[in-house]
Tab-separated table of C-alpha atoms in Angstrom:
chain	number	residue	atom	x	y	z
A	1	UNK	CA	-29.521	-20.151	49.365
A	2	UNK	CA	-30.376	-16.129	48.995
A	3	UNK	CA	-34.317	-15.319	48.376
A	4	UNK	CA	-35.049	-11.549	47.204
A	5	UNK	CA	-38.062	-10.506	49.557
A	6	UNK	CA	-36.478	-7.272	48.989
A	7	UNK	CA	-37.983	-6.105	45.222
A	8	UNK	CA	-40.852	-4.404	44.505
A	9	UNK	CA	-42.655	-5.999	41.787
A	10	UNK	CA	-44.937	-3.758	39.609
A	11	UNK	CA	-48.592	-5.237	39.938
A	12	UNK	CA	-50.627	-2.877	38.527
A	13	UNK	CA	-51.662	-3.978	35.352
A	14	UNK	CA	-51.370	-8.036	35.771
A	15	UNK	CA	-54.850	-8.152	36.563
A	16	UNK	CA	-53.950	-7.782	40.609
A	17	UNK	CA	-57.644	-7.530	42.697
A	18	UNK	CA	-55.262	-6.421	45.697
A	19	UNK	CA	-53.301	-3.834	43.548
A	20	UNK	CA	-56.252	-2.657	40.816
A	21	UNK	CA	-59.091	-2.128	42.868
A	22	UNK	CA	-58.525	1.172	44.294
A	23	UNK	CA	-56.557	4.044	42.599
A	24	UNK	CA	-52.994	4.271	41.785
A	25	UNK	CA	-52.173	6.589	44.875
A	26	UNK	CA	-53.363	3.833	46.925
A	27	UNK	CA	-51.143	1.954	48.624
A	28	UNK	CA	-52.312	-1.798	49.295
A	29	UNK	CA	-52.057	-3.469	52.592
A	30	UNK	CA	-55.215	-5.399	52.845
A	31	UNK	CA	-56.265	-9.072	51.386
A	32	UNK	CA	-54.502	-11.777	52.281
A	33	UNK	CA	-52.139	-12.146	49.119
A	34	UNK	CA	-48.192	-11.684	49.224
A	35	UNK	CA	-46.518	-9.395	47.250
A	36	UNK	CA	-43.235	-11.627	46.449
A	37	UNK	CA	-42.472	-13.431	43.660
A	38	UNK	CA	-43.237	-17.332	43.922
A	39	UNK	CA	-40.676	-19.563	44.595
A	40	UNK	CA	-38.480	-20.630	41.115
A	41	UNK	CA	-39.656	-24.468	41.122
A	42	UNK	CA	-43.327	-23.391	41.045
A	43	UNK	CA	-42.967	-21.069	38.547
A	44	UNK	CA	-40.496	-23.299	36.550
A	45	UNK	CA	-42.880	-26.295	36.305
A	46	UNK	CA	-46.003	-23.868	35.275
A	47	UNK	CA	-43.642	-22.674	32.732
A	48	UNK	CA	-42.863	-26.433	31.372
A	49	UNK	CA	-46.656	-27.072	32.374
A	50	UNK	CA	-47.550	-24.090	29.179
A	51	UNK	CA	-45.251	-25.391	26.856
A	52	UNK	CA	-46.651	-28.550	26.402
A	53	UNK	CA	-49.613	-26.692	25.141
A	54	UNK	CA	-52.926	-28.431	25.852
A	55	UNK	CA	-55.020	-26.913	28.574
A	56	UNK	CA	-57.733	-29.808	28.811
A	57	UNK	CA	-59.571	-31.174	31.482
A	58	UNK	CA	-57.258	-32.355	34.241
A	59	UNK	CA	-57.015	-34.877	36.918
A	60	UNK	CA	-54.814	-34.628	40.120
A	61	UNK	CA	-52.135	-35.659	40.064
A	62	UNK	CA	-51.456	-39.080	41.686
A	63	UNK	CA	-47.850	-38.295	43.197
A	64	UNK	CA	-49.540	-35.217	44.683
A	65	UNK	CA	-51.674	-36.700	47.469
A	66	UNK	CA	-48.255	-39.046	48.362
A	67	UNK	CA	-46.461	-35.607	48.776
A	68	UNK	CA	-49.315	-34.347	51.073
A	69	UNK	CA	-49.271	-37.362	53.174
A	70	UNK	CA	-45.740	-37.659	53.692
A	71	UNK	CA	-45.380	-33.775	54.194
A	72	UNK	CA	-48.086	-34.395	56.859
A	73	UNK	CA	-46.713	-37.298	58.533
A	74	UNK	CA	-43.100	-35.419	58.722
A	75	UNK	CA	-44.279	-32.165	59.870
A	76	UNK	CA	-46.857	-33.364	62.360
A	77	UNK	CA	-47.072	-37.055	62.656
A	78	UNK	CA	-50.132	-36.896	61.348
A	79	UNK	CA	-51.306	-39.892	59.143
A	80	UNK	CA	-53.161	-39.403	56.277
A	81	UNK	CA	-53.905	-41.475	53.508
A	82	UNK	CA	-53.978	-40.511	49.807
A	83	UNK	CA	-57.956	-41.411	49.343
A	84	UNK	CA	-58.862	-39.246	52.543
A	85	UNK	CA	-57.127	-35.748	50.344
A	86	UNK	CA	-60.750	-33.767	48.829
A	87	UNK	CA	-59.142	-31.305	46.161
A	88	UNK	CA	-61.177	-27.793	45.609
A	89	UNK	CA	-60.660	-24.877	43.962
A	90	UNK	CA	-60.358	-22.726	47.003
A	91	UNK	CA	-61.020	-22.915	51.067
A	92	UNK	CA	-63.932	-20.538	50.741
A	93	UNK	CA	-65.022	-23.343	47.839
A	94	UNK	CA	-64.675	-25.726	50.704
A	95	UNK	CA	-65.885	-23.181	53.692
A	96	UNK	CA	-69.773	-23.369	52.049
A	97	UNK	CA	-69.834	-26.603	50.114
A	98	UNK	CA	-69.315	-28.228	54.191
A	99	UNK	CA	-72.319	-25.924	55.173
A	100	UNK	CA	-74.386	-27.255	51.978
A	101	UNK	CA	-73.778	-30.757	53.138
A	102	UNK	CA	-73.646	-31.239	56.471
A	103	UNK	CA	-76.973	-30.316	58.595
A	104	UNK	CA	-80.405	-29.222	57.200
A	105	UNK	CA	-82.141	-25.642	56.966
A	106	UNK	CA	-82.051	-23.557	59.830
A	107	UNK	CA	-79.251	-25.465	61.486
A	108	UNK	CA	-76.996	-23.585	63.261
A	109	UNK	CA	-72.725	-22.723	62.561
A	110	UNK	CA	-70.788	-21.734	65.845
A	111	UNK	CA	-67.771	-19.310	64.680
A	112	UNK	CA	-64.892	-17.493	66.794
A	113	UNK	CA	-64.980	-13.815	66.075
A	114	UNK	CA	-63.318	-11.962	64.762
A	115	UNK	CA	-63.481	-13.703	62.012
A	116	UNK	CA	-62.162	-14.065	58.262
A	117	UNK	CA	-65.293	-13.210	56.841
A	118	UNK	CA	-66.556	-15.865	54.892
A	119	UNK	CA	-66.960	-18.150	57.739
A	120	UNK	CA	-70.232	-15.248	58.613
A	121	UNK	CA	-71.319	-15.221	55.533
A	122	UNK	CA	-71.284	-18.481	54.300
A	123	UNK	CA	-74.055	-20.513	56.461
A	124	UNK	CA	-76.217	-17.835	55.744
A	125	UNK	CA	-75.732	-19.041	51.982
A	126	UNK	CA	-77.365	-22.281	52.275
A	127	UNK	CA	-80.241	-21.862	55.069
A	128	UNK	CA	-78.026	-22.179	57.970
A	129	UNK	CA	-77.563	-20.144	61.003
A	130	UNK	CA	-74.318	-18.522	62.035
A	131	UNK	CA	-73.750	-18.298	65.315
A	132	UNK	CA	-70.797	-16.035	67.208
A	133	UNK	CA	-68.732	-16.225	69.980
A	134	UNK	CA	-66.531	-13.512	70.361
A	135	UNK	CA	-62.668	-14.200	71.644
A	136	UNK	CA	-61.300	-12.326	74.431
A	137	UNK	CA	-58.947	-9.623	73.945
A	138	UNK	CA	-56.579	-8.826	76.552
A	139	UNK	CA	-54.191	-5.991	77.207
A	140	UNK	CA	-50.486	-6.584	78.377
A	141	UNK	CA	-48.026	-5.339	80.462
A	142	UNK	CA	-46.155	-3.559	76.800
A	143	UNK	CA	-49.518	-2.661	75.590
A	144	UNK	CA	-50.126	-5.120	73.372
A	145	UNK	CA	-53.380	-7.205	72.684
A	146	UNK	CA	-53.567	-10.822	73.456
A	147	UNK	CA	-56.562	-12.670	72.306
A	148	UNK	CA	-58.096	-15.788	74.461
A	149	UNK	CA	-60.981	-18.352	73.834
A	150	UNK	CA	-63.032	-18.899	77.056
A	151	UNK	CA	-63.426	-23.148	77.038
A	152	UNK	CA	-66.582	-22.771	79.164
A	153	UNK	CA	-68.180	-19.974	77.062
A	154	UNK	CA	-67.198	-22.187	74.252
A	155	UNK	CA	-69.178	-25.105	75.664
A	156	UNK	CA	-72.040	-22.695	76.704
A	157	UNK	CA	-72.595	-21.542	72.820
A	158	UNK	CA	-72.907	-25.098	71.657
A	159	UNK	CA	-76.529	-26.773	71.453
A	160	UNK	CA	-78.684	-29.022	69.816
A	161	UNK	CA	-78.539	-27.410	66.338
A	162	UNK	CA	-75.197	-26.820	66.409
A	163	UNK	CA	-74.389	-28.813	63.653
A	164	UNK	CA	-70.685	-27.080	62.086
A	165	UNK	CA	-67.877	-25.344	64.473
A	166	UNK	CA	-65.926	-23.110	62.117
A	167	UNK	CA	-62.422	-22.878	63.309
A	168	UNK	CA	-59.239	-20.287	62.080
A	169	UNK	CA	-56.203	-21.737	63.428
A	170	UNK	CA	-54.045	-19.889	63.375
A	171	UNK	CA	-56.607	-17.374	63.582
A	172	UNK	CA	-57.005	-14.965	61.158
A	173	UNK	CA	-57.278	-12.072	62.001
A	174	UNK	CA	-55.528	-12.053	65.206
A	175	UNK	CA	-52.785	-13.944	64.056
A	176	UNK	CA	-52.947	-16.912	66.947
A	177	UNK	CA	-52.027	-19.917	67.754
A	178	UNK	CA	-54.154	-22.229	69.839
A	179	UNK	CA	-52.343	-24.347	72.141
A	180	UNK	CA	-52.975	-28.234	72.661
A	181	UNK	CA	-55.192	-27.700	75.536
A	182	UNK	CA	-57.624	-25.234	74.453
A	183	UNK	CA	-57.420	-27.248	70.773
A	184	UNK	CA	-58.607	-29.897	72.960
A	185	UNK	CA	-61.078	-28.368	75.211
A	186	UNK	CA	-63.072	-27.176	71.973
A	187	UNK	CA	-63.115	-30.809	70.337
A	188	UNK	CA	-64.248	-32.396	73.284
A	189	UNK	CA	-67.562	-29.898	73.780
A	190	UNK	CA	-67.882	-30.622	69.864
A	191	UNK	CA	-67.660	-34.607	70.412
A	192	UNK	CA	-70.184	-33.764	73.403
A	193	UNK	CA	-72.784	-32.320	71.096
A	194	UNK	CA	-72.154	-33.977	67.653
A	195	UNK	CA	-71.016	-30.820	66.443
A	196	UNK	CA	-68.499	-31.495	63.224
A	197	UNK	CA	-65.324	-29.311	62.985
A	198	UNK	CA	-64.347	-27.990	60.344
A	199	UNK	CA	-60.825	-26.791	60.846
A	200	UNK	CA	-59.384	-24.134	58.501
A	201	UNK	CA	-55.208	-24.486	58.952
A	202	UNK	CA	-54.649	-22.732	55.531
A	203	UNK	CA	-51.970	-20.383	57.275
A	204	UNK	CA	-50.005	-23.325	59.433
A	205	UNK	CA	-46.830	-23.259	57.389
A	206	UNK	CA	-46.509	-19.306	58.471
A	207	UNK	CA	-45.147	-19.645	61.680
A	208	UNK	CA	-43.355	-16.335	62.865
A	209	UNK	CA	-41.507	-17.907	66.523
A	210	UNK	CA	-40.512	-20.965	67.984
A	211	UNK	CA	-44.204	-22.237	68.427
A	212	UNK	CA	-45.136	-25.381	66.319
A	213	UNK	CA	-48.562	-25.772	64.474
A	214	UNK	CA	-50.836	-28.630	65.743
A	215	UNK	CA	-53.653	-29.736	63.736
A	216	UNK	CA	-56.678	-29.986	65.462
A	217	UNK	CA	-56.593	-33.820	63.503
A	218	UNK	CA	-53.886	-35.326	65.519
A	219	UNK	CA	-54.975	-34.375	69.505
A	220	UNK	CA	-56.285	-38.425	69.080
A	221	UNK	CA	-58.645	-40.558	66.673
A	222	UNK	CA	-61.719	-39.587	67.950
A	223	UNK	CA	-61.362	-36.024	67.174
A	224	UNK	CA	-59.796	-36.911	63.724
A	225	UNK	CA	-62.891	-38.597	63.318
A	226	UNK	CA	-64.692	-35.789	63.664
A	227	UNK	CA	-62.740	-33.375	62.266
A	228	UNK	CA	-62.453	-32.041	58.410
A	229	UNK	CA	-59.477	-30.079	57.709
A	230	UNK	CA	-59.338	-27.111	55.519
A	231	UNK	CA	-55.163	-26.723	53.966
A	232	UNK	CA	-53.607	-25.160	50.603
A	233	UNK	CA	-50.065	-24.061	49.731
A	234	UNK	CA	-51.681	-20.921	48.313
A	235	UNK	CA	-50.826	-18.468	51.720
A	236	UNK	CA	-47.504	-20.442	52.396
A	237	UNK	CA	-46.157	-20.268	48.506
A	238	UNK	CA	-48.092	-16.719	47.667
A	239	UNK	CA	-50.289	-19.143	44.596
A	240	UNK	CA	-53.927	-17.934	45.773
A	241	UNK	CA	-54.400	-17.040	42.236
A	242	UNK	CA	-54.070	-20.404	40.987
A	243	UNK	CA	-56.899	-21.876	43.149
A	244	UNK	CA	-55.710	-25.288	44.694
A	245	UNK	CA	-57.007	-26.188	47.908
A	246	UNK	CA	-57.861	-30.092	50.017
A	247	UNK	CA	-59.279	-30.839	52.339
A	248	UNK	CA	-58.397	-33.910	54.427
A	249	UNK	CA	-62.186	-35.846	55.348
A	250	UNK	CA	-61.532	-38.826	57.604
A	251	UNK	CA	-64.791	-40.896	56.513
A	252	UNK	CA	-65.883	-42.319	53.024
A	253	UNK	CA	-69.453	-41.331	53.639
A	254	UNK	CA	-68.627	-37.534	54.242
A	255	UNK	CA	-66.275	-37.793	50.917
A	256	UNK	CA	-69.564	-39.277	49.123
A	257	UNK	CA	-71.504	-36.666	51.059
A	258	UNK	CA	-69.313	-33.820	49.948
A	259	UNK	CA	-69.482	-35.116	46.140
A	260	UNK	CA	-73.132	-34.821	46.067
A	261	UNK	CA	-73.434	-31.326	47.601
A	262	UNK	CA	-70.629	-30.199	44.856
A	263	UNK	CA	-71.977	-32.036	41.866
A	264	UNK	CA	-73.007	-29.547	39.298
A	265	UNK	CA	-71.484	-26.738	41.307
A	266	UNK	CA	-68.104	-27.185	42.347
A	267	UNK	CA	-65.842	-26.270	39.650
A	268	UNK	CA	-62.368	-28.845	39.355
A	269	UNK	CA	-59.040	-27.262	40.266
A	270	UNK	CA	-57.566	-26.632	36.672
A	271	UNK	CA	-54.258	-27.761	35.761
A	272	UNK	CA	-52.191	-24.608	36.747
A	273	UNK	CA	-53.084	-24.921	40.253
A	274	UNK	CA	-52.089	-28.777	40.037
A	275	UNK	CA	-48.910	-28.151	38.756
A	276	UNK	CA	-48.101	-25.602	41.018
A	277	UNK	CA	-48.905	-27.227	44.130
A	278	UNK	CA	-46.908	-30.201	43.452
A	279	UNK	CA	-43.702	-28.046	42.719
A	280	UNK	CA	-44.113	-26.010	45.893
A	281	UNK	CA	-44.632	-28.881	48.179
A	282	UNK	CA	-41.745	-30.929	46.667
A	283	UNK	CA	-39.286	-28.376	46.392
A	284	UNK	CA	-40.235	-24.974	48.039
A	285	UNK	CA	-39.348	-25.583	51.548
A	286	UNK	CA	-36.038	-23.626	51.942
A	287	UNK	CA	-38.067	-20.876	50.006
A	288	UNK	CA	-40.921	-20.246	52.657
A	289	UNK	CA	-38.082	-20.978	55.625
A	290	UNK	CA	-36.693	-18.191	53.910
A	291	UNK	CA	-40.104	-16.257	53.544
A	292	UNK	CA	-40.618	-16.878	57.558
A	293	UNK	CA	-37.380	-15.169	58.767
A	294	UNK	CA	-38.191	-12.226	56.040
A	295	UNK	CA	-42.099	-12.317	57.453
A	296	UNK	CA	-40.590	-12.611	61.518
A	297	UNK	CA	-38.280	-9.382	60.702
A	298	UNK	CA	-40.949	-7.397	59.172
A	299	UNK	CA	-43.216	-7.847	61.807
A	300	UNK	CA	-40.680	-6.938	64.338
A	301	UNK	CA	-40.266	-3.512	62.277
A	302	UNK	CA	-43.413	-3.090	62.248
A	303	UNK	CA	-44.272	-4.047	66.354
A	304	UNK	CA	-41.114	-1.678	66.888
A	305	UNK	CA	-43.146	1.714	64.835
A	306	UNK	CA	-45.671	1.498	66.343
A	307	UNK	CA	-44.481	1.346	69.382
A	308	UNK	CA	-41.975	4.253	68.727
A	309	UNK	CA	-44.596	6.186	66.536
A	310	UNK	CA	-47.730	5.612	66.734
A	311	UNK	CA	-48.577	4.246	70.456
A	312	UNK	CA	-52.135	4.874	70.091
A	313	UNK	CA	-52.402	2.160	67.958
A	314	UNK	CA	-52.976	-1.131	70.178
A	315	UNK	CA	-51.742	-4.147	67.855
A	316	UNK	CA	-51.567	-7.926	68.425
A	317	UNK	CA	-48.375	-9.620	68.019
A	318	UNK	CA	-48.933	-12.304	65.224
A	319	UNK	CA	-47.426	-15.572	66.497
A	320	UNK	CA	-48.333	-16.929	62.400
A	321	UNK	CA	-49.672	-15.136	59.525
A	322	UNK	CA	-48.933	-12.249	57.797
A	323	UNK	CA	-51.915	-10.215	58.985
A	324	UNK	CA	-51.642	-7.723	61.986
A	325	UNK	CA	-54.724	-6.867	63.772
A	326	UNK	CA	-54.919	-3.166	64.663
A	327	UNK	CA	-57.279	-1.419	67.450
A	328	UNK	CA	-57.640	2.296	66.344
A	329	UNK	CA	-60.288	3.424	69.083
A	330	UNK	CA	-57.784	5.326	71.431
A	331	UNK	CA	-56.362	7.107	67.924
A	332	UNK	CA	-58.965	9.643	68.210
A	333	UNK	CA	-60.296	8.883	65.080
A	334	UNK	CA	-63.795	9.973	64.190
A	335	UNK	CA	-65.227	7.452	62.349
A	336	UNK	CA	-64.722	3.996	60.997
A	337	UNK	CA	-60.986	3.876	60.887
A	338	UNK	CA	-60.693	1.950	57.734
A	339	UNK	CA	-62.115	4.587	55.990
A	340	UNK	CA	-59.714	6.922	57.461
A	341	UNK	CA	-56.501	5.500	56.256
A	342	UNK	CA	-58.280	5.203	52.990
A	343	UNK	CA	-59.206	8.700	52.633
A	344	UNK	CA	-56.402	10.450	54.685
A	345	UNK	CA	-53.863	8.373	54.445
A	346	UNK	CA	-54.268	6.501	50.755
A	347	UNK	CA	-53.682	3.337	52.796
A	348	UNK	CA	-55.844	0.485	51.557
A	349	UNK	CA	-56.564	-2.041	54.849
A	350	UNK	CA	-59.188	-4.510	55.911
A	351	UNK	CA	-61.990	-3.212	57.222
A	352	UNK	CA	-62.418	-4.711	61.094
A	353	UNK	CA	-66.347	-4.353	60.753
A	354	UNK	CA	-66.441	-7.315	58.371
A	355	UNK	CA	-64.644	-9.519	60.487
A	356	UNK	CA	-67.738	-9.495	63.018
A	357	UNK	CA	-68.433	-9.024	66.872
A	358	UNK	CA	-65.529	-7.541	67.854
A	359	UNK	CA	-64.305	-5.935	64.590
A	360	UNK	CA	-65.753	-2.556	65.255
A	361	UNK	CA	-62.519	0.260	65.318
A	362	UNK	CA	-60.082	-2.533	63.953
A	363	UNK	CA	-58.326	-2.669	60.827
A	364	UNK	CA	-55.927	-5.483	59.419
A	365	UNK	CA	-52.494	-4.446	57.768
A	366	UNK	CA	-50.932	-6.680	55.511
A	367	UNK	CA	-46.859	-7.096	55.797
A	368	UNK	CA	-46.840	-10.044	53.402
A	369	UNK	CA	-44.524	-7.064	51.237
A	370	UNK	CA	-40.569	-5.607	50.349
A	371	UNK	CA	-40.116	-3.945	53.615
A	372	UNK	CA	-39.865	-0.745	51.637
A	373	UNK	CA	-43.593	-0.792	51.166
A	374	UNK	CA	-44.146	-1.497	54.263
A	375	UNK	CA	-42.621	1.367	55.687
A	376	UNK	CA	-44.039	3.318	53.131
A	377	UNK	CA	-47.145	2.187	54.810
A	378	UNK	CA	-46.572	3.107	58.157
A	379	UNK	CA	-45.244	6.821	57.581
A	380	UNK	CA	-48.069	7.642	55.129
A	381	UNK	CA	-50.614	6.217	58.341
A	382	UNK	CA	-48.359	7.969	61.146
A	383	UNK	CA	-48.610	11.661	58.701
A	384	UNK	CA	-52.530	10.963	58.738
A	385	UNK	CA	-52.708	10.646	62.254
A	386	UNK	CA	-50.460	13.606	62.993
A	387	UNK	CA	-51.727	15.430	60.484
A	388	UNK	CA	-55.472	15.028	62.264
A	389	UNK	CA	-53.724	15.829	65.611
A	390	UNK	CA	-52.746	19.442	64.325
A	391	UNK	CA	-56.120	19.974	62.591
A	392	UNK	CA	-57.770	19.579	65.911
């Protein structure tokens, strides 16, 4: 079956935070939000979901929690059972309602860096401490950057308030992938020092190569045990709008844990975001294989400019995602580098200085777009950057 990645659709106007907050010669390129139509079941069942006309308070549900489990099970082997599936409104929901219930005041929250930026901010929401380690980055032989997690500094940063290990895997921003062993090393110095990990997977389905995802979950029941799981079909089906997220929490006592923390606060997932999630897990799967090959292509254009164009820019080669991590400090740029494109260029990116130790001269691009806009992208940052060459 054909999908149309190929069509711009016109955003402005729909209300769009990536498309309306800066000005109309702006060209977007930085939060994490697609710019492709949904797939036609999702938007087909919100459709029939409207027409019947009451909007009330909703429950889950039931035949979605069988689709997660058996999606699980298929994809990964993974078993999960329907009363283990915690439903919020969002991962960043989920990202500081596990730092308001787990651990006490002044505990501490061990992070890789860089970081999506609400795993810094959000332990210093509710009295904890957020701790950094900062991955490796590595040059290689084609002068790309490779990013690496250092198992013994990894052990070193744990200790005895050390409560919540915040994990990105893949890792946004550097688009990797850990591998079983290093998956493992980390859970084991968790189990070690009763540290509880909290493993954020939301980008899993947006695998770009031949790699396969492995939730940290399945390396073996001990590590389930002490593992919550972060997941949504909001990246994979482009729905972050529509605010659905689980999580998957091995243990009734967490789950009752969890419930307490969120009482009064935590807002249900409204019926929208219900509906929508059920339709793109039962019948969008030829869609997002479709959206991978489209995603895999663009960032091959895009690896391929910059290395024709702009080979001062030092870029990581996304093994998942749709987010490209960019090291501007050999471009000769004066300055922060977000600002920059911004101002020079009228390129709107993600600023590398929020994503922590290790951000500093980085920006993220965005490709999750027609490949006409991303192009468009590129040129208007290559004229910047030539432009600045023949001003100095």
């Amino acid at each position: 079956m054909d999908y149309d990645f190929d069509t711009i659709i016109p955003r402005r106007g729909a209300g769009s935070a990536k498309w309306e907050r800066y000005p109309a010669d702006v060209l977007p390129m930085w939060v994490a939000d697609m710019d492709f139509r949904s797939p036609e079941p999702v938007i087909r069942a919100l459709r029939e979901r409207a027409e019947q006309g009451t909007f009330g308070y909703t429950l889950p549900p039931p035949r979605l929690a069988e689709v997660i489990c058996e999606r699980l099970e298929r994809l990964y082997g993974w078993k999960v059972t329907p009363e283990q599936i915690v439903y919020v409104p969002s991962l960043v929901v989920a990202i500081n309602l596990l730092c308001r219930a787990f651990g006490e005041p002044g505990d501490h929250v061990l992070t890789l860096t860089p970081a999506y930026p609400p795993f810094l901010s959000a332990p210093g929401f509710h009295d904890r401490v957020c701790d950094t380690l900062e991955l490796t980055c590595e040059v290689q032989e084609d002068g790309t950057l490779r990013y690496r997690l250092d198992l013994e500094a990894f052990a070193g940063a744990l200790h005895a308030r050390t409560r919540m290990f915040l994990l990105s895997n893949p890792h946004n921003p550097v688009g990797l992938m850990y591998d079983a062993a290093t998956l493992r090393g980390m859970a084991e110095a968790c189990l070690r020092n009763g540290t509880l990990i909290c493993s954020d997977e939301i980008h899993c389905d947006l695998l770009l190569g031949t790699k396969r995802h492995i939730p940290m979950a399945t390396l073996g029941p001990d590590i389930a045990a002490q593992t919550i799981t972060l997941l949504s079909p909001s990246k994979s089906f482009n729905l972050p709008g529509l605010g659905c997220g689980f999580m998957v929490v091995p243990g009734a006592e967490w789950r009752a844990r969890l419930a307490r923390a969120g009482a009064g606060i935590v807002p249900f997932v409204n019926a929208m975001g219900y509906a929508a999630a059920l339709a793109a897990y039962e019948e969008g799967d030829s869609w997002l294989e479709a959206l991978r090959a489209y995603l895999g292509a663009n960032r091959d254009y895009y690896l391929r400019y910059l290395r024709q164009h702009l080979p001062r820019l030092r870029t990581t080669v996304p093994e998942a995602t749709y987010l490209a991590w960019i090291d501007c400090r050999e471009a000769g740029i004066e300055g922060n580098p977000y600002h920059f494109f911004l101002e020079r260029a009228r390129v709107a990116l993600s600023d590398g200085t929020a994503f922590g130790p290790g951000g500093e001269g980085f920006v993220r691009l965005n490709f999750g777009c027609p490949r006409a806009l991303l192009v468009e992208g590129l040129e208007r940052m290559r004229n910047a950057l030539e432009g600045q060459d023949a001003l100095s």
